[in-house]
Coordinates of C-alpha atoms and ligand atoms in Angstrom, one line a residue:
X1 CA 149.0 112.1 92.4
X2 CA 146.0 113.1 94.2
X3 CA 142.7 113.4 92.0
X4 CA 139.6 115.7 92.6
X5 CA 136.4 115.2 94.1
X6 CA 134.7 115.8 91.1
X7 CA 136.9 113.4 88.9
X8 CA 136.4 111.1 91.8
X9 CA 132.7 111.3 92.0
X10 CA 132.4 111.2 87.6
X11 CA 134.8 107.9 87.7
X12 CA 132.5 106.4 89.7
X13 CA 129.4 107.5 88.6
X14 CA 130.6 106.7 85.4
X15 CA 131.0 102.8 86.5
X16 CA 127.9 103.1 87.9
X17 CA 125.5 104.3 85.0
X18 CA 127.8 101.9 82.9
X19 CA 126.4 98.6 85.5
X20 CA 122.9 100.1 85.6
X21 CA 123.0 100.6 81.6
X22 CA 124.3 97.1 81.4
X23 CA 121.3 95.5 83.8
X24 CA 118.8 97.4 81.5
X25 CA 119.8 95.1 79.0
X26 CA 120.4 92.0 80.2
X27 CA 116.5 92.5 81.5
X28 CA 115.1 93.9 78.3
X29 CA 114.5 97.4 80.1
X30 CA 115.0 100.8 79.0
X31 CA 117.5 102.4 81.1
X32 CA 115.5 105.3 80.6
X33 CA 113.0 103.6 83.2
X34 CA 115.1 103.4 85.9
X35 CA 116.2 106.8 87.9
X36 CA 119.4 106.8 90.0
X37 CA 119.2 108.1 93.3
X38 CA 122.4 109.0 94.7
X39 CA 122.2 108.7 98.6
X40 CA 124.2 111.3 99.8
X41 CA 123.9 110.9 103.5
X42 CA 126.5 112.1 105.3
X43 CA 128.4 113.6 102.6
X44 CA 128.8 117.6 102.6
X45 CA 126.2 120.0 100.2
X46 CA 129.7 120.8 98.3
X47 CA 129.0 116.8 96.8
X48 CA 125.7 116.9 95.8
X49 CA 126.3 119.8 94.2
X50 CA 129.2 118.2 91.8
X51 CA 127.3 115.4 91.5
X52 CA 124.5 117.7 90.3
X53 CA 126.4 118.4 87.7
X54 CA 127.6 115.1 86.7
X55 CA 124.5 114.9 85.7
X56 CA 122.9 113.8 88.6
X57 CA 118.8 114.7 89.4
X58 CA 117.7 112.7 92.0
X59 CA 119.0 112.7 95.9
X60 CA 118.2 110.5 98.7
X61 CA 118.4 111.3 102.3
X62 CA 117.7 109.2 105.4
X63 CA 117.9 111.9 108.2
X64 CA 116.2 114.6 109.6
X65 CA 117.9 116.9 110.6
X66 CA 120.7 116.6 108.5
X67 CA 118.8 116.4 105.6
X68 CA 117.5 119.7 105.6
X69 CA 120.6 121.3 106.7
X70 CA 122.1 119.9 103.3
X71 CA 119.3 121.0 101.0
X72 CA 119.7 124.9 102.1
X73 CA 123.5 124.2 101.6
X74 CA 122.9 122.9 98.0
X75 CA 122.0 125.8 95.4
X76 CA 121.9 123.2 92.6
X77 CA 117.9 122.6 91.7
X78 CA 117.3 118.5 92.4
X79 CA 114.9 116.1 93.5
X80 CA 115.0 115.3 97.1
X81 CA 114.0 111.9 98.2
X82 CA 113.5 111.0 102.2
X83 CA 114.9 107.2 102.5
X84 CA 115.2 106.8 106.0
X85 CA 112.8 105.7 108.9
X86 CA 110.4 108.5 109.9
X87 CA 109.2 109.6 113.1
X88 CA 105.5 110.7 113.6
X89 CA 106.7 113.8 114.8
X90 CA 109.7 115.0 112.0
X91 CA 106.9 114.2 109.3
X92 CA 105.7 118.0 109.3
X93 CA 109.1 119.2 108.9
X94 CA 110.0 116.4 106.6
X95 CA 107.2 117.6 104.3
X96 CA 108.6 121.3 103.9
X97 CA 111.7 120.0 102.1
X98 CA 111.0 116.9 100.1
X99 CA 109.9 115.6 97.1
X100 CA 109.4 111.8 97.4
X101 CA 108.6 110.0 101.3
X102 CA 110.1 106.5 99.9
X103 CA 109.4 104.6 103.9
X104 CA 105.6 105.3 104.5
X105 CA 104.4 102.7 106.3
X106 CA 101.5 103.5 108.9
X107 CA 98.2 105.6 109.1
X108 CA 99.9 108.3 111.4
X109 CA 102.8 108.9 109.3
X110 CA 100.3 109.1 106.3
X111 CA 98.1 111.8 108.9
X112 CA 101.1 113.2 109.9
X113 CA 102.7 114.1 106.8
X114 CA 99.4 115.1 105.2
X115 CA 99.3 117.8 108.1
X116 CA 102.9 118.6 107.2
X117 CA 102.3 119.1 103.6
X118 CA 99.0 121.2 103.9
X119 CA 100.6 123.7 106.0
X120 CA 103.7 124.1 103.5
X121 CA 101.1 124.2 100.9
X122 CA 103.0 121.0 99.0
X123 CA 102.4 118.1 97.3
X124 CA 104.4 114.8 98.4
X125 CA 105.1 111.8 96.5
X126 CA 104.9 108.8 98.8
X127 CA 105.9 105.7 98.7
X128 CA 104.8 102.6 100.3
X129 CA 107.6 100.8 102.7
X130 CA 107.6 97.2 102.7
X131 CA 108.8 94.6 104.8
X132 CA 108.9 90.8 104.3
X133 CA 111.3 90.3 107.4
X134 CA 108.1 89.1 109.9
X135 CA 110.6 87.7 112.3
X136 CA 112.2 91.4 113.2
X137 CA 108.9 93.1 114.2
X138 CA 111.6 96.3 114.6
X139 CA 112.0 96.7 111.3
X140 CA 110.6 99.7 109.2
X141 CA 107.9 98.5 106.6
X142 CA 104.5 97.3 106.6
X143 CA 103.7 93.4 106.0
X144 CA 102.3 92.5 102.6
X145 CA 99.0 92.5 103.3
X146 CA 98.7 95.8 105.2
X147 CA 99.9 97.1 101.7
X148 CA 96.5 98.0 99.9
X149 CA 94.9 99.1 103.0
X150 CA 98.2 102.1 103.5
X151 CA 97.4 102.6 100.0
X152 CA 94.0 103.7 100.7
X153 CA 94.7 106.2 103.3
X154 CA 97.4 107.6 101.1
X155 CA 95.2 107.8 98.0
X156 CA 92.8 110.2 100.1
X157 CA 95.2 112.4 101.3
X158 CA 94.6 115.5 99.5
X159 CA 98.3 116.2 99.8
X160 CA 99.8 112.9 99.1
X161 CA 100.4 111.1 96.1
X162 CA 100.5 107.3 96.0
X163 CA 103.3 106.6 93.4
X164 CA 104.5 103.6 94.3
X165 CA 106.3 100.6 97.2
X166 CA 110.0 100.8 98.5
X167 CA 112.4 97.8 99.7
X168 CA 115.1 97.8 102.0
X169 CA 116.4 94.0 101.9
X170 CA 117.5 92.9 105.1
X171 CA 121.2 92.5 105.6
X172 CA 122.6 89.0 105.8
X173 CA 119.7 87.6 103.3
X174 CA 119.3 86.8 99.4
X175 CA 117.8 89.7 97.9
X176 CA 116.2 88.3 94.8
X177 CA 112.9 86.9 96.6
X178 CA 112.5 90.1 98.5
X179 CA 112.6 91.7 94.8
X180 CA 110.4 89.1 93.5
X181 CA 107.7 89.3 95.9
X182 CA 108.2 93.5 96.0
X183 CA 107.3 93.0 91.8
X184 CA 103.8 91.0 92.8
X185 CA 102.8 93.4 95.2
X186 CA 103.6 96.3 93.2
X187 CA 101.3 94.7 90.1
X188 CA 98.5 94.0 93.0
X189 CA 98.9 97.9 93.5
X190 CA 98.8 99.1 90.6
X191 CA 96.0 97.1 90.0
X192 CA 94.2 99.2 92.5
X193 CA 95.8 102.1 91.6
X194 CA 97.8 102.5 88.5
X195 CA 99.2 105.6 89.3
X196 CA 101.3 103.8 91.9
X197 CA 104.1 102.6 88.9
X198 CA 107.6 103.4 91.5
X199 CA 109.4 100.4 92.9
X200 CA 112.5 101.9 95.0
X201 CA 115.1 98.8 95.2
X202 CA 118.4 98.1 95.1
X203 CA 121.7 99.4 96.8
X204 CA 125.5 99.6 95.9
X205 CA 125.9 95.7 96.5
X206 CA 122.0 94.8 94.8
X207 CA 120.8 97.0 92.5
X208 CA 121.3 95.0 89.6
X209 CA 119.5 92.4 91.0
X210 CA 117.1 94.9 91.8
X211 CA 116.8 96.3 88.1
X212 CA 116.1 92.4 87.2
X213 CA 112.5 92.9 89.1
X214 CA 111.2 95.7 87.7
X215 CA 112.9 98.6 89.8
X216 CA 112.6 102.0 88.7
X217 CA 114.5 103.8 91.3
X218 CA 117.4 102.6 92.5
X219 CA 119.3 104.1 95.6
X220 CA 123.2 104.1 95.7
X221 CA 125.3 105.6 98.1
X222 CA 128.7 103.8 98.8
X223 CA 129.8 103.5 94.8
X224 CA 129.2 106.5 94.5
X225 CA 130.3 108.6 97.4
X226 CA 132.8 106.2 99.0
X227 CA 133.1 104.5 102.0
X228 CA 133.1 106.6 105.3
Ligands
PLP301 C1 122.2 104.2 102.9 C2 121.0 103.8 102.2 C3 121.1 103.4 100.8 C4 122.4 103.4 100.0 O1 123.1 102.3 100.5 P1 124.6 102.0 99.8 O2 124.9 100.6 100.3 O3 125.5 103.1 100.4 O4 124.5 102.1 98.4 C5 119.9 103.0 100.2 N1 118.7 102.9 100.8 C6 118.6 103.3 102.1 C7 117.3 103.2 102.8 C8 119.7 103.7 102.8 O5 119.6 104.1 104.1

């Protein structure tokens, strides 16, 4: 017997606010405090739409174009969150669709998507990329101690808001230092600027780890939507 998208996508959503419920407690946390983002890349409108209402607020994204071809697909009203490594010159367009920039991580993208956002008369939530991998200069993310300074240019965009720092731990690696040392920095942030309270961490195979260090946002995609 075959079963539905939909019951598909509410078993496993199910198991999942069931694992993320079950790592609130085990680290004295509200599971109120931490958001699920369900990263629906590559997956069709029709599923965020279900998952919409599964219950389902927040939605992450990691490309542009696709990305914006999904959100005019979708009629259900959620937040959109931009995961993926930006270029300079999608930031504009980036900024007329979504909420929450989760992989800012240098002055132009910060110019860049203030431009955007002016012109599209918005406010973006940004986020501050980090990366702890110093032997891959490839990777997206800005090194610890460029943190506070990114923080600063984002604070005085008019357009941006500074809410907070974002992890991608490198494949092939133990997460929980990368975790830990995400935790410090966001406290040094918020010390700065205590509006900054986000920390997106934590995938399908981490994010209980994750919710161990403080995460607020965690961002699944494969337990959720299936492999592809
Ligand atoms: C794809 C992706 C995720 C989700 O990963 P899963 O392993 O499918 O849960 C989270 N964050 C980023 C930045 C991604 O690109």
């Amino acid at each position: 017997m075959t079963i539905s998208r939909r019951e598909e996508l509410a078993e496993n959503l199910a198991a999942i606010r069931e694992e993320i419920t079950a790592a609130c407690v085990a680290a004295q946390r509200s599971p109120s405090d931490v958001t699920l983002i369900a990263v629906t890349k590559t997956y069709p409108a029709s599923d965020v739409d279900l998952l919409a209402e599964l219950g389902v607020t927040d939605v992450g994204e990691n490309r542009h174009p696709e990305a914006e071809r999904t959100k005019a697909d979708v009629t259900a009203d959620v937040r959109w969150h931009f995961i993926g490594g930006l270029q300079t010159n999608k930031a504009a367009a980036i900024a007329r669709y979504a909420d929450v920039v989760h992989s800012v991580d240098r002055p132009k993208l910060v110019t860049a998507l203030q431009k955007g956002a002016l012109a599209a008369e918005r406010h973006l939530d940004c986020l501050i990329q980090v990366d702890f991998d110093a032997t891959d200069p490839g990777r997206a993310g800005v090194v610890p101690d460029g943190v506070l300074d990114l923080a600063e240019n984002i604070a005085q965009a008019e357009n941006l808001n500074l809410s907070g720092v974002m992890v991608v731990a490198p494949l092939g690696v133990d997460p929980e230092p990368v975790f830990a040392r995400l935790a410090t920095i966001s406290e040094e942030l918020k010390h700065e600027h205590p509006e900054a309270t986000m920390i997106s961490a934590g995938m399908s195979e981490d994010f209980a780890l994750a919710i161990k260090y403080g995460a607020t946002h965690v961002r699944i995609g494969r337990s959720i939507l299936g492999n592809r």
